[in-house]
Amino acid sequence: MSKTVTIVGIGPGEQGFVTPEVSAAIARATDAVGYIPYIERLPARPDLVCHPSDNRVELDRARHALDLAAAGGDVVIVSSGDPSVFAMSAAVFEAMETPSEDWADVEITVLPGITAMLAASAAVGAPLGHDFCCINLSDNLKPWDIIERRLRLAAQGDFAMAFYNPRSTSRPHGFEKTLQVLKDECGDNRLVIFARNVSRSDQTIRVVPLQDTTPEMADMRTVVIVGSSKTKIVQHGKQDFVYTPRFYEVAER
């Protein structure tokens, strides 16, 4: 019996962004556990049993996968992007804090994937070419005051920033507050990238000065990247690329 759990990331959408290692893990799995839209992206085959579930049940999903593996399954837990970036890896290890004897001999492996943040950065050039931070703007699992504090500190530190889950129908005001914090703290008109459905056939990319941004420019399918004060546009033929230089000029002493 296999008794394995492999936590995989299947990238942002384009099949070519799935790593060979992840594809091999999915190909040998007996069971696949994951959020419904991610399970739907897996190649169908008769000997793969799929266990789709809704959003916000990550701990239940993790426990179910561990139980399937304990019963002899070769289980993959599927996340989009990378499984350790706002995804299922942390949920599995959180579930293990309440251990079960049945899980004792389950082998656990995490396989990395390409995140939407990195795919969006590549689509426009290299806006994350220097120091950057990544912030999940959802306040489902953490209060808004922590999000705001991190936004202000990141802006004060002149980081480029990548935002996940910027704006949903159930909480449309969080991104409006985010943009206001940035406009208050940054003190300049830095570049903001809105990458929607990145790597997919309907991908859209918009590069907008901070002062021209509006909350409606983002939804839950959008990754937002905010440049640092050094981020700029460089032209190559008819193309514009956004990048952040690898160095800071140091004033002479």
PDB file of C-alpha atoms in Angstrom:
ATOM      1  CA  MET A   1       0.000   0.000   0.000  1.00  0.00           C
ATOM      2  CA  SER A   2       1.227   3.485  -0.865  1.00  0.00           C
ATOM      3  CA  LYS A   3       0.044   5.587   2.095  1.00  0.00           C
ATOM      4  CA  THR A   4       1.284   8.845   0.567  1.00  0.00           C
ATOM      5  CA  VAL A   5       0.061  12.415   0.438  1.00  0.00           C
ATOM      6  CA  THR A   6       1.637  14.646  -2.199  1.00  0.00           C
ATOM      7  CA  ILE A   7       0.656  18.320  -2.012  1.00  0.00           C
ATOM      8  CA  VAL A   8       0.996  19.815  -5.478  1.00  0.00           C
ATOM      9  CA  GLY A   9       0.671  23.165  -7.214  1.00  0.00           C
ATOM     10  CA  ILE A  10      -0.756  23.113 -10.735  1.00  0.00           C
ATOM     11  CA  GLY A  11       0.235  26.651 -11.646  1.00  0.00           C
ATOM     12  CA  PRO A  12      -1.933  29.631 -12.552  1.00  0.00           C
ATOM     13  CA  GLY A  13      -3.883  28.073 -15.431  1.00  0.00           C
ATOM     14  CA  GLU A  14      -1.809  27.285 -18.504  1.00  0.00           C
ATOM     15  CA  GLN A  15      -1.080  23.547 -18.681  1.00  0.00           C
ATOM     16  CA  GLY A  16       2.492  24.231 -19.791  1.00  0.00           C
ATOM     17  CA  PHE A  17       3.143  25.839 -16.393  1.00  0.00           C
ATOM     18  CA  VAL A  18       2.590  22.528 -14.554  1.00  0.00           C
ATOM     19  CA  THR A  19       5.978  21.051 -13.658  1.00  0.00           C
ATOM     20  CA  PRO A  20       6.892  17.539 -14.859  1.00  0.00           C
ATOM     21  CA  GLU A  21       7.288  16.453 -11.240  1.00  0.00           C
ATOM     22  CA  VAL A  22       3.727  17.517 -10.429  1.00  0.00           C
ATOM     23  CA  SER A  23       2.373  15.896 -13.601  1.00  0.00           C
ATOM     24  CA  ALA A  24       4.048  12.610 -12.623  1.00  0.00           C
ATOM     25  CA  ALA A  25       2.545  12.753  -9.120  1.00  0.00           C
ATOM     26  CA  ILE A  26      -0.938  13.312 -10.540  1.00  0.00           C
ATOM     27  CA  ALA A  27      -0.463  10.511 -13.090  1.00  0.00           C
ATOM     28  CA  ARG A  28       0.308   7.913 -10.401  1.00  0.00           C
ATOM     29  CA  ALA A  29      -2.267   9.079  -7.834  1.00  0.00           C
ATOM     30  CA  THR A  30      -5.222   6.954  -6.802  1.00  0.00           C
ATOM     31  CA  ASP A  31      -7.111   9.915  -5.330  1.00  0.00           C
ATOM     32  CA  ALA A  32      -7.169  13.667  -5.904  1.00  0.00           C
ATOM     33  CA  VAL A  33      -8.450  16.067  -3.254  1.00  0.00           C
ATOM     34  CA  GLY A  34      -8.985  19.769  -3.831  1.00  0.00           C
ATOM     35  CA  TYR A  35     -11.164  22.812  -4.427  1.00  0.00           C
ATOM     36  CA  ILE A  36     -13.711  22.138  -7.193  1.00  0.00           C
ATOM     37  CA  PRO A  37     -12.209  24.387  -9.951  1.00  0.00           C
ATOM     38  CA  TYR A  38      -8.732  22.896  -9.392  1.00  0.00           C
ATOM     39  CA  ILE A  39      -9.941  19.303  -9.522  1.00  0.00           C
ATOM     40  CA  GLU A  40     -11.704  20.117 -12.790  1.00  0.00           C
ATOM     41  CA  ARG A  41      -8.335  21.021 -14.315  1.00  0.00           C
ATOM     42  CA  LEU A  42      -6.909  17.516 -13.812  1.00  0.00           C
ATOM     43  CA  PRO A  43      -6.710  15.081 -16.751  1.00  0.00           C
ATOM     44  CA  ALA A  44      -9.540  12.573 -16.366  1.00  0.00           C
ATOM     45  CA  ARG A  45      -8.710   8.888 -16.107  1.00  0.00           C
ATOM     46  CA  PRO A  46     -10.791   5.932 -14.915  1.00  0.00           C
ATOM     47  CA  ASP A  47      -8.493   4.883 -12.071  1.00  0.00           C
ATOM     48  CA  LEU A  48      -8.333   8.332 -10.460  1.00  0.00           C
ATOM     49  CA  VAL A  49     -10.988   9.028  -7.838  1.00  0.00           C
ATOM     50  CA  CYS A  50     -11.613  12.761  -7.441  1.00  0.00           C
ATOM     51  CA  HIS A  51     -12.845  14.317  -4.201  1.00  0.00           C
ATOM     52  CA  PRO A  52     -13.806  17.946  -4.998  1.00  0.00           C
ATOM     53  CA  SER A  53     -14.908  20.246  -2.191  1.00  0.00           C
ATOM     54  CA  ASP A  54     -15.991  23.827  -1.743  1.00  0.00           C
ATOM     55  CA  ASN A  55     -13.896  26.760  -0.618  1.00  0.00           C
ATOM     56  CA  ARG A  56     -13.187  27.479   3.077  1.00  0.00           C
ATOM     57  CA  VAL A  57     -13.031  23.799   4.100  1.00  0.00           C
ATOM     58  CA  GLU A  58      -9.265  23.466   3.902  1.00  0.00           C
ATOM     59  CA  LEU A  59      -8.830  21.642   7.227  1.00  0.00           C
ATOM     60  CA  ASP A  60     -11.581  19.137   6.417  1.00  0.00           C
ATOM     61  CA  ARG A  61      -9.986  18.605   3.016  1.00  0.00           C
ATOM     62  CA  ALA A  62      -6.576  18.020   4.583  1.00  0.00           C
ATOM     63  CA  ARG A  63      -7.931  15.497   7.104  1.00  0.00           C
ATOM     64  CA  HIS A  64      -9.847  13.675   4.373  1.00  0.00           C
ATOM     65  CA  ALA A  65      -6.674  13.358   2.281  1.00  0.00           C
ATOM     66  CA  LEU A  66      -4.705  12.029   5.242  1.00  0.00           C
ATOM     67  CA  ASP A  67      -7.442   9.490   5.970  1.00  0.00           C
ATOM     68  CA  LEU A  68      -7.460   8.329   2.338  1.00  0.00           C
ATOM     69  CA  ALA A  69      -3.686   7.903   2.449  1.00  0.00           C
ATOM     70  CA  ALA A  70      -3.840   6.053   5.772  1.00  0.00           C
ATOM     71  CA  ALA A  71      -6.191   3.576   4.110  1.00  0.00           C
ATOM     72  CA  GLY A  72      -3.553   2.863   1.461  1.00  0.00           C
ATOM     73  CA  GLY A  73      -4.104   5.604  -1.094  1.00  0.00           C
ATOM     74  CA  ASP A  74      -1.597   7.528  -3.172  1.00  0.00           C
ATOM     75  CA  VAL A  75      -3.267  10.893  -2.691  1.00  0.00           C
ATOM     76  CA  VAL A  76      -2.594  14.253  -4.317  1.00  0.00           C
ATOM     77  CA  ILE A  77      -3.886  17.434  -2.732  1.00  0.00           C
ATOM     78  CA  VAL A  78      -4.275  19.991  -5.484  1.00  0.00           C
ATOM     79  CA  SER A  79      -3.745  23.731  -5.192  1.00  0.00           C
ATOM     80  CA  SER A  80      -3.467  26.337  -7.905  1.00  0.00           C
ATOM     81  CA  GLY A  81      -0.152  28.139  -8.177  1.00  0.00           C
ATOM     82  CA  ASP A  82       2.214  26.905  -5.483  1.00  0.00           C
ATOM     83  CA  PRO A  83       0.709  24.815  -2.656  1.00  0.00           C
ATOM     84  CA  SER A  84       2.715  26.663  -0.014  1.00  0.00           C
ATOM     85  CA  VAL A  85       1.596  30.168  -1.059  1.00  0.00           C
ATOM     86  CA  PHE A  86      -1.812  30.875   0.530  1.00  0.00           C
ATOM     87  CA  ALA A  87      -2.813  27.287  -0.220  1.00  0.00           C
ATOM     88  CA  MET A  88      -3.079  23.727   1.045  1.00  0.00           C
ATOM     89  CA  SER A  89       0.383  22.893   2.424  1.00  0.00           C
ATOM     90  CA  ALA A  90      -0.128  24.989   5.542  1.00  0.00           C
ATOM     91  CA  ALA A  91      -3.612  23.493   6.029  1.00  0.00           C
ATOM     92  CA  VAL A  92      -2.205  19.959   5.994  1.00  0.00           C
ATOM     93  CA  PHE A  93       0.418  20.754   8.611  1.00  0.00           C
ATOM     94  CA  GLU A  94      -2.167  22.607  10.681  1.00  0.00           C
ATOM     95  CA  ALA A  95      -4.359  19.491  10.613  1.00  0.00           C
ATOM     96  CA  MET A  96      -1.398  17.454  11.818  1.00  0.00           C
ATOM     97  CA  GLU A  97      -1.195  19.530  14.997  1.00  0.00           C
ATOM     98  CA  THR A  98      -4.124  17.370  16.132  1.00  0.00           C
ATOM     99  CA  PRO A  99      -2.513  14.053  15.245  1.00  0.00           C
ATOM    100  CA  SER A 100      -4.184  10.749  14.496  1.00  0.00           C
ATOM    101  CA  GLU A 101      -2.479   7.403  15.048  1.00  0.00           C
ATOM    102  CA  ASP A 102      -3.848   6.359  11.655  1.00  0.00           C
ATOM    103  CA  TRP A 103      -1.657   8.980   9.980  1.00  0.00           C
ATOM    104  CA  ALA A 104       1.583   7.903  11.648  1.00  0.00           C
ATOM    105  CA  ASP A 105       3.025   6.075   8.639  1.00  0.00           C
ATOM    106  CA  VAL A 106       1.684   8.388   5.925  1.00  0.00           C
ATOM    107  CA  GLU A 107       4.501   9.848   3.834  1.00  0.00           C
ATOM    108  CA  ILE A 108       4.025  13.551   3.038  1.00  0.00           C
ATOM    109  CA  THR A 109       5.697  15.428   0.183  1.00  0.00           C
ATOM    110  CA  VAL A 110       5.245  19.011  -1.040  1.00  0.00           C
ATOM    111  CA  LEU A 111       5.917  19.782  -4.710  1.00  0.00           C
ATOM    112  CA  PRO A 112       6.264  23.423  -5.767  1.00  0.00           C
ATOM    113  CA  GLY A 113       4.355  25.151  -8.527  1.00  0.00           C
ATOM    114  CA  ILE A 114       4.451  28.425 -10.456  1.00  0.00           C
ATOM    115  CA  THR A 115       2.434  31.088  -8.700  1.00  0.00           C
ATOM    116  CA  ALA A 116       0.091  33.590 -10.336  1.00  0.00           C
ATOM    117  CA  MET A 117       2.315  36.297  -8.853  1.00  0.00           C
ATOM    118  CA  LEU A 118       5.388  35.017 -10.720  1.00  0.00           C
ATOM    119  CA  ALA A 119       3.434  34.417 -13.924  1.00  0.00           C
ATOM    120  CA  ALA A 120       2.082  37.969 -13.772  1.00  0.00           C
ATOM    121  CA  SER A 121       5.549  39.382 -13.147  1.00  0.00           C
ATOM    122  CA  ALA A 122       6.943  37.474 -16.127  1.00  0.00           C
ATOM    123  CA  ALA A 123       4.095  38.637 -18.359  1.00  0.00           C
ATOM    124  CA  VAL A 124       5.129  42.281 -17.966  1.00  0.00           C
ATOM    125  CA  GLY A 125       8.882  41.945 -17.430  1.00  0.00           C
ATOM    126  CA  ALA A 126      10.448  41.945 -13.973  1.00  0.00           C
ATOM    127  CA  PRO A 127       8.565  44.172 -11.512  1.00  0.00           C
ATOM    128  CA  LEU A 128       9.657  41.810  -8.708  1.00  0.00           C
ATOM    129  CA  GLY A 129      13.318  42.129  -9.710  1.00  0.00           C
ATOM    130  CA  HIS A 130      14.336  43.580  -6.349  1.00  0.00           C
ATOM    131  CA  ASP A 131      13.038  43.112  -2.804  1.00  0.00           C
ATOM    132  CA  PHE A 132       9.316  42.467  -2.663  1.00  0.00           C
ATOM    133  CA  CYS A 133       6.607  41.145  -0.372  1.00  0.00           C
ATOM    134  CA  CYS A 134       3.390  39.235  -0.970  1.00  0.00           C
ATOM    135  CA  ILE A 135       0.185  40.012   0.945  1.00  0.00           C
ATOM    136  CA  ASN A 136      -3.147  38.200   0.937  1.00  0.00           C
ATOM    137  CA  LEU A 137      -5.791  40.935   1.139  1.00  0.00           C
ATOM    138  CA  SER A 138      -8.541  38.565   2.285  1.00  0.00           C
ATOM    139  CA  ASP A 139      -9.665  39.254   5.849  1.00  0.00           C
ATOM    140  CA  ASN A 140     -11.339  35.847   6.218  1.00  0.00           C
ATOM    141  CA  LEU A 141      -8.508  34.455   8.365  1.00  0.00           C
ATOM    142  CA  LYS A 142      -6.896  37.628   9.694  1.00  0.00           C
ATOM    143  CA  PRO A 143      -8.313  41.005  10.743  1.00  0.00           C
ATOM    144  CA  TRP A 144      -8.125  44.080   8.557  1.00  0.00           C
ATOM    145  CA  ASP A 145      -5.917  45.988  11.027  1.00  0.00           C
ATOM    146  CA  ILE A 146      -3.103  43.458  10.473  1.00  0.00           C
ATOM    147  CA  ILE A 147      -3.477  43.801   6.706  1.00  0.00           C
ATOM    148  CA  GLU A 148      -3.376  47.590   6.938  1.00  0.00           C
ATOM    149  CA  ARG A 149      -0.301  47.553   9.189  1.00  0.00           C
ATOM    150  CA  ARG A 150       1.550  45.306   6.758  1.00  0.00           C
ATOM    151  CA  LEU A 151       0.546  47.493   3.812  1.00  0.00           C
ATOM    152  CA  ARG A 152       1.829  50.622   5.524  1.00  0.00           C
ATOM    153  CA  LEU A 153       5.108  49.030   6.601  1.00  0.00           C
ATOM    154  CA  ALA A 154       5.700  47.536   3.154  1.00  0.00           C
ATOM    155  CA  ALA A 155       5.081  50.915   1.513  1.00  0.00           C
ATOM    156  CA  GLN A 156       7.353  52.651   4.022  1.00  0.00           C
ATOM    157  CA  GLY A 157      10.044  50.052   3.324  1.00  0.00           C
ATOM    158  CA  ASP A 158       9.745  50.740  -0.415  1.00  0.00           C
ATOM    159  CA  PHE A 159       9.010  47.124  -1.270  1.00  0.00           C
ATOM    160  CA  ALA A 160       7.371  46.101  -4.496  1.00  0.00           C
ATOM    161  CA  MET A 161       4.176  44.326  -3.445  1.00  0.00           C
ATOM    162  CA  ALA A 162       2.081  41.501  -4.856  1.00  0.00           C
ATOM    163  CA  PHE A 163      -1.521  41.148  -3.691  1.00  0.00           C
ATOM    164  CA  TYR A 164      -3.674  38.025  -3.747  1.00  0.00           C
ATOM    165  CA  ASN A 165      -7.472  37.982  -3.317  1.00  0.00           C
ATOM    166  CA  PRO A 166      -7.860  41.732  -3.731  1.00  0.00           C
ATOM    167  CA  ARG A 167     -11.605  42.151  -4.156  1.00  0.00           C
ATOM    168  CA  SER A 168     -14.626  39.856  -3.892  1.00  0.00           C
ATOM    169  CA  THR A 169     -18.357  40.473  -4.110  1.00  0.00           C
ATOM    170  CA  SER A 170     -18.730  39.689  -0.395  1.00  0.00           C
ATOM    171  CA  ARG A 171     -16.015  42.159   0.674  1.00  0.00           C
ATOM    172  CA  PRO A 172     -15.625  44.806  -2.038  1.00  0.00           C
ATOM    173  CA  HIS A 173     -14.396  47.551   0.294  1.00  0.00           C
ATOM    174  CA  GLY A 174     -11.077  46.009   1.336  1.00  0.00           C
ATOM    175  CA  PHE A 175      -9.331  46.833  -1.929  1.00  0.00           C
ATOM    176  CA  GLU A 176     -10.701  50.367  -1.873  1.00  0.00           C
ATOM    177  CA  LYS A 177      -9.083  50.790   1.550  1.00  0.00           C
ATOM    178  CA  THR A 178      -5.895  49.168   0.263  1.00  0.00           C
ATOM    179  CA  LEU A 179      -5.564  51.660  -2.567  1.00  0.00           C
ATOM    180  CA  GLN A 180      -6.184  54.546  -0.200  1.00  0.00           C
ATOM    181  CA  VAL A 181      -3.475  53.318   2.177  1.00  0.00           C
ATOM    182  CA  LEU A 182      -1.019  53.080  -0.717  1.00  0.00           C
ATOM    183  CA  LYS A 183      -1.900  56.536  -2.014  1.00  0.00           C
ATOM    184  CA  ASP A 184      -1.427  57.931   1.496  1.00  0.00           C
ATOM    185  CA  GLU A 185       1.878  56.152   2.165  1.00  0.00           C
ATOM    186  CA  CYS A 186       3.715  56.008  -1.147  1.00  0.00           C
ATOM    187  CA  GLY A 187       3.774  59.708  -1.932  1.00  0.00           C
ATOM    188  CA  ASP A 188       4.396  59.085  -5.628  1.00  0.00           C
ATOM    189  CA  ASN A 189       2.674  57.810  -8.736  1.00  0.00           C
ATOM    190  CA  ARG A 190       4.287  54.396  -8.914  1.00  0.00           C
ATOM    191  CA  LEU A 191       3.217  51.711 -11.347  1.00  0.00           C
ATOM    192  CA  VAL A 192       0.462  49.224 -10.545  1.00  0.00           C
ATOM    193  CA  ILE A 193      -0.090  46.051 -12.593  1.00  0.00           C
ATOM    194  CA  PHE A 194      -3.481  44.344 -12.790  1.00  0.00           C
ATOM    195  CA  ALA A 195      -3.050  40.815 -14.177  1.00  0.00           C
ATOM    196  CA  ARG A 196      -6.343  38.965 -14.601  1.00  0.00           C
ATOM    197  CA  ASN A 197      -6.556  35.259 -15.509  1.00  0.00           C
ATOM    198  CA  VAL A 198      -2.811  35.290 -15.993  1.00  0.00           C
ATOM    199  CA  SER A 199      -1.465  32.619 -18.394  1.00  0.00           C
ATOM    200  CA  ARG A 200      -4.956  31.754 -19.677  1.00  0.00           C
ATOM    201  CA  SER A 201      -6.471  32.462 -23.081  1.00  0.00           C
ATOM    202  CA  ASP A 202      -8.448  35.426 -21.719  1.00  0.00           C
ATOM    203  CA  GLN A 203      -5.511  36.978 -19.863  1.00  0.00           C
ATOM    204  CA  THR A 204      -5.623  40.765 -19.509  1.00  0.00           C
ATOM    205  CA  ILE A 205      -2.797  42.975 -18.264  1.00  0.00           C
ATOM    206  CA  ARG A 206      -3.164  46.636 -17.332  1.00  0.00           C
ATOM    207  CA  VAL A 207      -0.378  48.917 -16.117  1.00  0.00           C
ATOM    208  CA  VAL A 208      -1.768  51.986 -14.374  1.00  0.00           C
ATOM    209  CA  PRO A 209      -0.218  54.818 -12.335  1.00  0.00           C
ATOM    210  CA  LEU A 210      -1.194  54.499  -8.676  1.00  0.00           C
ATOM    211  CA  GLN A 211      -3.179  57.719  -8.629  1.00  0.00           C
ATOM    212  CA  ASP A 212      -5.347  56.450 -11.522  1.00  0.00           C
ATOM    213  CA  THR A 213      -6.248  53.133  -9.917  1.00  0.00           C
ATOM    214  CA  THR A 214      -9.814  52.310  -8.891  1.00  0.00           C
ATOM    215  CA  PRO A 215     -11.163  49.362  -6.874  1.00  0.00           C
ATOM    216  CA  GLU A 216     -13.152  48.064  -9.849  1.00  0.00           C
ATOM    217  CA  MET A 217      -9.926  47.244 -11.707  1.00  0.00           C
ATOM    218  CA  ALA A 218      -9.477  44.066  -9.621  1.00  0.00           C
ATOM    219  CA  ASP A 219     -11.486  40.997  -8.722  1.00  0.00           C
ATOM    220  CA  MET A 220     -10.686  37.583  -7.261  1.00  0.00           C
ATOM    221  CA  ARG A 221      -9.115  36.456 -10.535  1.00  0.00           C
ATOM    222  CA  THR A 222      -6.688  39.367 -10.503  1.00  0.00           C
ATOM    223  CA  VAL A 223      -3.171  39.484  -9.126  1.00  0.00           C
ATOM    224  CA  VAL A 224      -2.120  43.046  -8.362  1.00  0.00           C
ATOM    225  CA  ILE A 225       1.550  44.035  -8.338  1.00  0.00           C
ATOM    226  CA  VAL A 226       2.558  47.454  -7.010  1.00  0.00           C
ATOM    227  CA  GLY A 227       6.020  48.611  -7.967  1.00  0.00           C
ATOM    228  CA  SER A 228       8.538  50.206  -5.654  1.00  0.00           C
ATOM    229  CA  SER A 229       9.604  53.823  -6.090  1.00  0.00           C
ATOM    230  CA  LYS A 230      12.332  52.547  -8.466  1.00  0.00           C
ATOM    231  CA  THR A 231      10.077  50.467 -10.733  1.00  0.00           C
ATOM    232  CA  LYS A 232      10.012  51.803 -14.276  1.00  0.00           C
ATOM    233  CA  ILE A 233       9.008  51.092 -17.876  1.00  0.00           C
ATOM    234  CA  VAL A 234      11.614  50.285 -20.525  1.00  0.00           C
ATOM    235  CA  GLN A 235      10.729  50.163 -24.214  1.00  0.00           C
ATOM    236  CA  HIS A 236      11.924  47.511 -26.639  1.00  0.00           C
ATOM    237  CA  GLY A 237      10.637  48.043 -30.156  1.00  0.00           C
ATOM    238  CA  LYS A 238       6.863  48.238 -29.846  1.00  0.00           C
ATOM    239  CA  GLN A 239       6.832  46.560 -26.427  1.00  0.00           C
ATOM    240  CA  ASP A 240       6.873  48.111 -22.984  1.00  0.00           C
ATOM    241  CA  PHE A 241       8.379  46.126 -20.127  1.00  0.00           C
ATOM    242  CA  VAL A 242       7.987  46.932 -16.438  1.00  0.00           C
ATOM    243  CA  TYR A 243      10.977  46.198 -14.238  1.00  0.00           C
ATOM    244  CA  THR A 244      12.506  47.059 -10.897  1.00  0.00           C
ATOM    245  CA  PRO A 245      16.282  47.666 -11.028  1.00  0.00           C
ATOM    246  CA  ARG A 246      18.517  45.320  -9.045  1.00  0.00           C
ATOM    247  CA  PHE A 247      20.345  48.141  -7.281  1.00  0.00           C
ATOM    248  CA  TYR A 248      19.796  51.329  -5.326  1.00  0.00           C
ATOM    249  CA  GLU A 249      21.944  54.361  -5.953  1.00  0.00           C
ATOM    250  CA  VAL A 250      23.817  55.270  -2.783  1.00  0.00           C
ATOM    251  CA  ALA A 251      24.419  58.938  -2.138  1.00  0.00           C
ATOM    252  CA  GLU A 252      28.080  59.930  -1.878  1.00  0.00           C
ATOM    253  CA  ARG A 253      29.294  60.579   1.655  1.00  0.00           C
TER     254      ARG A 253
END
